[in-house]
CSV table of C-alpha atoms in Angstrom, one decimal:
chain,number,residue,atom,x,y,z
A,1,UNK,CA,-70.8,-56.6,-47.8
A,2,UNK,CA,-74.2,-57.8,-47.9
A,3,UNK,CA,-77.0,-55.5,-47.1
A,4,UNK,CA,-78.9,-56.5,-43.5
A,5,UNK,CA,-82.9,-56.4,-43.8
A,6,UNK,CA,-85.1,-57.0,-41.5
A,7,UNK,CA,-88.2,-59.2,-42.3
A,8,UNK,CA,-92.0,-58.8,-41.0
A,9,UNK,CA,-94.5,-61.7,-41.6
A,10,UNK,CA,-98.2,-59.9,-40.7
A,11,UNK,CA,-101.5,-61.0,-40.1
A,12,UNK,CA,-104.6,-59.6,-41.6
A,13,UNK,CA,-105.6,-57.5,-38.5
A,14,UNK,CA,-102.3,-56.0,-38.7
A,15,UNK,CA,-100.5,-57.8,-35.7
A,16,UNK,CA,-96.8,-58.9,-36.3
A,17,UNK,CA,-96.5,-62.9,-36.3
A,18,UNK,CA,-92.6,-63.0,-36.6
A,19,UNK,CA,-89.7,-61.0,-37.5
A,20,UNK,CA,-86.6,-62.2,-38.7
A,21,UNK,CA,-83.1,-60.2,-39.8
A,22,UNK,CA,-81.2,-62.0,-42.9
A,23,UNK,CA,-79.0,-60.6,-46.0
A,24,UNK,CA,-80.2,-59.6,-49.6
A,25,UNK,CA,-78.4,-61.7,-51.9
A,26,UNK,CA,-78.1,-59.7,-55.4
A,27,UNK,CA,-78.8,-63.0,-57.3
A,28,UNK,CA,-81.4,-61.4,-59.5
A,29,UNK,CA,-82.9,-58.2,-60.7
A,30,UNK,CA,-86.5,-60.2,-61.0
A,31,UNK,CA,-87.1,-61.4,-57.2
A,32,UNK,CA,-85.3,-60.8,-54.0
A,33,UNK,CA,-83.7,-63.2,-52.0
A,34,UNK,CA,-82.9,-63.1,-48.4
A,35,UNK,CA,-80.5,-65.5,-47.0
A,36,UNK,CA,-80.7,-66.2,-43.3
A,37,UNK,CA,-78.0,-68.0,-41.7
A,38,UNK,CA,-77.8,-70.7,-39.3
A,39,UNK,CA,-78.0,-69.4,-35.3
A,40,UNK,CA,-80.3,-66.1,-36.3
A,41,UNK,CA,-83.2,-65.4,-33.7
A,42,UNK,CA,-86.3,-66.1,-35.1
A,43,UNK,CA,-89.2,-63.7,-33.4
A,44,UNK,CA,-92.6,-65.1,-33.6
A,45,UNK,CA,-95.8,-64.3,-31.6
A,46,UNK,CA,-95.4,-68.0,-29.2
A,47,UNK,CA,-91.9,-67.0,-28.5
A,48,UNK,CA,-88.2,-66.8,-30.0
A,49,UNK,CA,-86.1,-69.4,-31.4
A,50,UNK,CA,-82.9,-70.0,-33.3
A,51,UNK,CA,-83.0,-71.1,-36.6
A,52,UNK,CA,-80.9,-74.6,-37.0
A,53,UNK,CA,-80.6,-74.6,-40.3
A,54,UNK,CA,-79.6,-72.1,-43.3
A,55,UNK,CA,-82.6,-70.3,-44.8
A,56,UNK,CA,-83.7,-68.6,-48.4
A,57,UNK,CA,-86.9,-66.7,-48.8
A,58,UNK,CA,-87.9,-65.2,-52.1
A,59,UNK,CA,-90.2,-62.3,-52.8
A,60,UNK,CA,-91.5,-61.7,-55.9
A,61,UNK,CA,-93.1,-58.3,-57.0
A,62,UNK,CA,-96.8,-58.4,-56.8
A,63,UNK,CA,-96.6,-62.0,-56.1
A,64,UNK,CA,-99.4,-63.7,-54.1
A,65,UNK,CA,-96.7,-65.8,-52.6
A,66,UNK,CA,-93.4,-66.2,-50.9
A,67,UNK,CA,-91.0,-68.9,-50.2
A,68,UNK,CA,-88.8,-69.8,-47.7
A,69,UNK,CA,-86.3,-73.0,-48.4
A,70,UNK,CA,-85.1,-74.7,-45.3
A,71,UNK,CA,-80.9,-76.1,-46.1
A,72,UNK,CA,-78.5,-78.7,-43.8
A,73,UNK,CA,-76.2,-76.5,-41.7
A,74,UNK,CA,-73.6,-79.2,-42.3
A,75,UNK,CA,-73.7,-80.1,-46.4
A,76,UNK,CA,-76.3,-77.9,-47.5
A,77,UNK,CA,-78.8,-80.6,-48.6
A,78,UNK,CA,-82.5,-79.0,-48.7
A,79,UNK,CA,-84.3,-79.8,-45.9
A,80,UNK,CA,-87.6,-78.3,-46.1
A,81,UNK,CA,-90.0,-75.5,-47.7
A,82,UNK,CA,-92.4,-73.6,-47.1
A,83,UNK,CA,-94.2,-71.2,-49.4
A,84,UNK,CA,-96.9,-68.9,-47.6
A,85,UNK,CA,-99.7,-67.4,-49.5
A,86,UNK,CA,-99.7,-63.3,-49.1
A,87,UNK,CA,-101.1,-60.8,-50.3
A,88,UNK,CA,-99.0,-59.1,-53.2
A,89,UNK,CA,-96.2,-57.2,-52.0
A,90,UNK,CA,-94.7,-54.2,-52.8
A,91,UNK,CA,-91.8,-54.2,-55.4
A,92,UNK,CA,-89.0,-55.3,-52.9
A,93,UNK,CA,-85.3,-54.1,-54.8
A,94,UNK,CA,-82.1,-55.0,-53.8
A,95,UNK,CA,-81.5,-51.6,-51.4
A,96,UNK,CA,-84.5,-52.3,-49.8
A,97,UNK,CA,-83.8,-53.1,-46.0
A,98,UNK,CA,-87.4,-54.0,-44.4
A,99,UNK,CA,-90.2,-56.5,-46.6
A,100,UNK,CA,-93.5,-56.9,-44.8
A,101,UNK,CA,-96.0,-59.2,-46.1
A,102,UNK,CA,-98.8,-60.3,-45.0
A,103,UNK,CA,-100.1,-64.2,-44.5
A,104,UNK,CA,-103.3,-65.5,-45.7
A,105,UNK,CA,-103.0,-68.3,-44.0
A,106,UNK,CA,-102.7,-71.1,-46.4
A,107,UNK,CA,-99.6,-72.6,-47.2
A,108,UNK,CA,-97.6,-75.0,-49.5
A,109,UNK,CA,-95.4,-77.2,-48.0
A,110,UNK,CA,-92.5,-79.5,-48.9
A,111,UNK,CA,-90.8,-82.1,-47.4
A,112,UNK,CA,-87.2,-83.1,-47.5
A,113,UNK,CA,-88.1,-86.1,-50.0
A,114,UNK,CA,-89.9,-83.4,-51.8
A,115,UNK,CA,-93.0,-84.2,-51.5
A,116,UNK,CA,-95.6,-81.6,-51.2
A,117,UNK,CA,-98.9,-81.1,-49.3
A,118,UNK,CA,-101.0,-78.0,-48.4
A,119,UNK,CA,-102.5,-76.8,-45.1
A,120,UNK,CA,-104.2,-74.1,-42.8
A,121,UNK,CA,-107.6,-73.9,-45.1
A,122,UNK,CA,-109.2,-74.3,-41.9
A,123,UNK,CA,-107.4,-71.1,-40.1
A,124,UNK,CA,-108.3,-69.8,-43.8
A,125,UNK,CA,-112.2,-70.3,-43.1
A,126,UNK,CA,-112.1,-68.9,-39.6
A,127,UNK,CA,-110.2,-66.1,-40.7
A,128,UNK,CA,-112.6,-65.4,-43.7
A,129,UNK,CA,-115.6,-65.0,-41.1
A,130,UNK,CA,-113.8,-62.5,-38.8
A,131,UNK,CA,-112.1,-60.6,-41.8
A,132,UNK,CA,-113.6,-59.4,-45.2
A,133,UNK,CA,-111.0,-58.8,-47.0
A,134,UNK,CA,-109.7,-62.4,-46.4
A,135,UNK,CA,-113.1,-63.8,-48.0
A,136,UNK,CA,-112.7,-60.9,-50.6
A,137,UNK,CA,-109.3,-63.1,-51.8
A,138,UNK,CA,-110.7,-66.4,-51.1
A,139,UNK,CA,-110.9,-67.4,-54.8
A,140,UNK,CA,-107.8,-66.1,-55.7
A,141,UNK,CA,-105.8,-67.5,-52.9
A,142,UNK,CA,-106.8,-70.9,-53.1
A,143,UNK,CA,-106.0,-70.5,-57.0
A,144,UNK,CA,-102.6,-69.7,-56.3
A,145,UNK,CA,-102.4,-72.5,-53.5
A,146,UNK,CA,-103.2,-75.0,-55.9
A,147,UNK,CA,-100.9,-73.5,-58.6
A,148,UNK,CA,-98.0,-73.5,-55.9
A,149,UNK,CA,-98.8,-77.0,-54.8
A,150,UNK,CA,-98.4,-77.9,-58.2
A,151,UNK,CA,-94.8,-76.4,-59.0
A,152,UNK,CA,-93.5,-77.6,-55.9
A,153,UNK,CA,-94.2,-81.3,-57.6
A,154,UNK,CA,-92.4,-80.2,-60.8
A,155,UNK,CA,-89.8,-77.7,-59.1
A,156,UNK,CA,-91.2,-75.6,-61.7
A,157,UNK,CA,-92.2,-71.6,-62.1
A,158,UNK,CA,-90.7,-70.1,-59.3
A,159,UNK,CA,-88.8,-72.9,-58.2
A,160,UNK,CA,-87.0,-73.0,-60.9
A,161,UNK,CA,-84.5,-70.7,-59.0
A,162,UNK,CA,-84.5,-72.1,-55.9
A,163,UNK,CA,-81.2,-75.1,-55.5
A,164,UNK,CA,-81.8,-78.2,-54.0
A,165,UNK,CA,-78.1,-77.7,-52.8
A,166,UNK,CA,-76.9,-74.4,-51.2
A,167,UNK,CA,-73.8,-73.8,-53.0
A,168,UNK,CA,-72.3,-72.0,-50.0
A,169,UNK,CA,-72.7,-70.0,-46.8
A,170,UNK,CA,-69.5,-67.5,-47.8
A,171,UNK,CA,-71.9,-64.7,-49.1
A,172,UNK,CA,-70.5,-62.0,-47.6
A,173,UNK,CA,-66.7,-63.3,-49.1
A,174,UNK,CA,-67.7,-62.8,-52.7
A,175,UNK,CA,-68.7,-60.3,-55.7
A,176,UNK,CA,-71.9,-60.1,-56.9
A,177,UNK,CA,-70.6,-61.4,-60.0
A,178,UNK,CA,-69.0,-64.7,-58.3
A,179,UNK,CA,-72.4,-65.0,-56.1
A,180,UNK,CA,-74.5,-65.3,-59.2
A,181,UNK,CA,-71.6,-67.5,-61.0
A,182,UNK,CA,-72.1,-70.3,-57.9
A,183,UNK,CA,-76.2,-69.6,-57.7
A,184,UNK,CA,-76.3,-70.1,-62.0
A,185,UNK,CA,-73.8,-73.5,-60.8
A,186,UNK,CA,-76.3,-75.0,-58.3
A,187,UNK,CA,-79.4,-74.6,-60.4
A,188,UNK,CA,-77.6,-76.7,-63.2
């Protein structure tokens, strides 16, 4: 059975901006993956919606970054992706059942012909006036914009574990052992 968590993306000023439940899949001792499936209610601050498509997000300890990786409901094809800049999380483990992070606004994203652009430095500025700490981190988050922008292209660095393919929607059906068989499968 796959452990339920519940998922908080944050502003700066502390205000929740959405909130999302999905399943920790035990793919890795080094990141945490969530997988959330196709018909899960999406809350976000404009209203709710239900996602249409199969959905991975990674967390990475102390990373600056997350990702989430958009996947065809019918053949698992990648659809989209989206990798917010944060500030650096807590370590996340695979018991954990709630992972808040908090947006800096700027984000990475990637198209389903893979290619990759960036956006929000605007909401970044304003933000910066109204909020210290986000001018505080200005250097450092447009550093790891850039760097994400550029392993997006390559499908590099933290990509490298992300499939282009979901293998499979059947989580809950398998070991651990046979969930990290299919994920080491797909990134071949």
């Amino acid at each position: 059975m796959l452990l339920e968590v519940e998922i908080q993306k944050m502003l700066v000023d502390g205000s929740e901006w959405g909130a999302w439940k999905g399943y920790q899949l035990p793919l890795s001792d080094e990141y945490v993956s969530i997988w959330t499936p196709v018909g899960t209610p999406m809350h976000w601050r404009p209203g709710t919606w239900i996602l249409e498509r199969h959905s991975l997000t990674y967390f990475w300890p102390h990373a600056w970054y997350t990702i989430h990786i958009g996947y065809d409901q019918q053949d698992g094809h990648f659809v989209s992706g989206y990798c917010d800049v944060v500030l650096p999380t807590d370590p996340y483990t695979s018991t954990s059942q709630r992972l808040i992070y908090v947006d800096l606004y700027v984000d990475v994203v990637i198209r389903e012909d893979f290619s990759v652009y960036t956006k929000d430095q605007e909401v970044f500025d304003r933000a910066a006036q109204r909020y210290p700490l986000v001018e505080q981190v200005r250097q450092r988050s447009f550093e790891v914009l850039a760097w994400l922008e550029e392993q997006a292209r390559q499908w590099s660095g933290p990509f490298a574990v992300v499939p282009r393919r979901l293998p499979l929607v059947n989580w809950e059906q398998l070991s651990v052992e046979e969930m990290r068989a299919a994920w080491r499968a797909a990134l071949q």
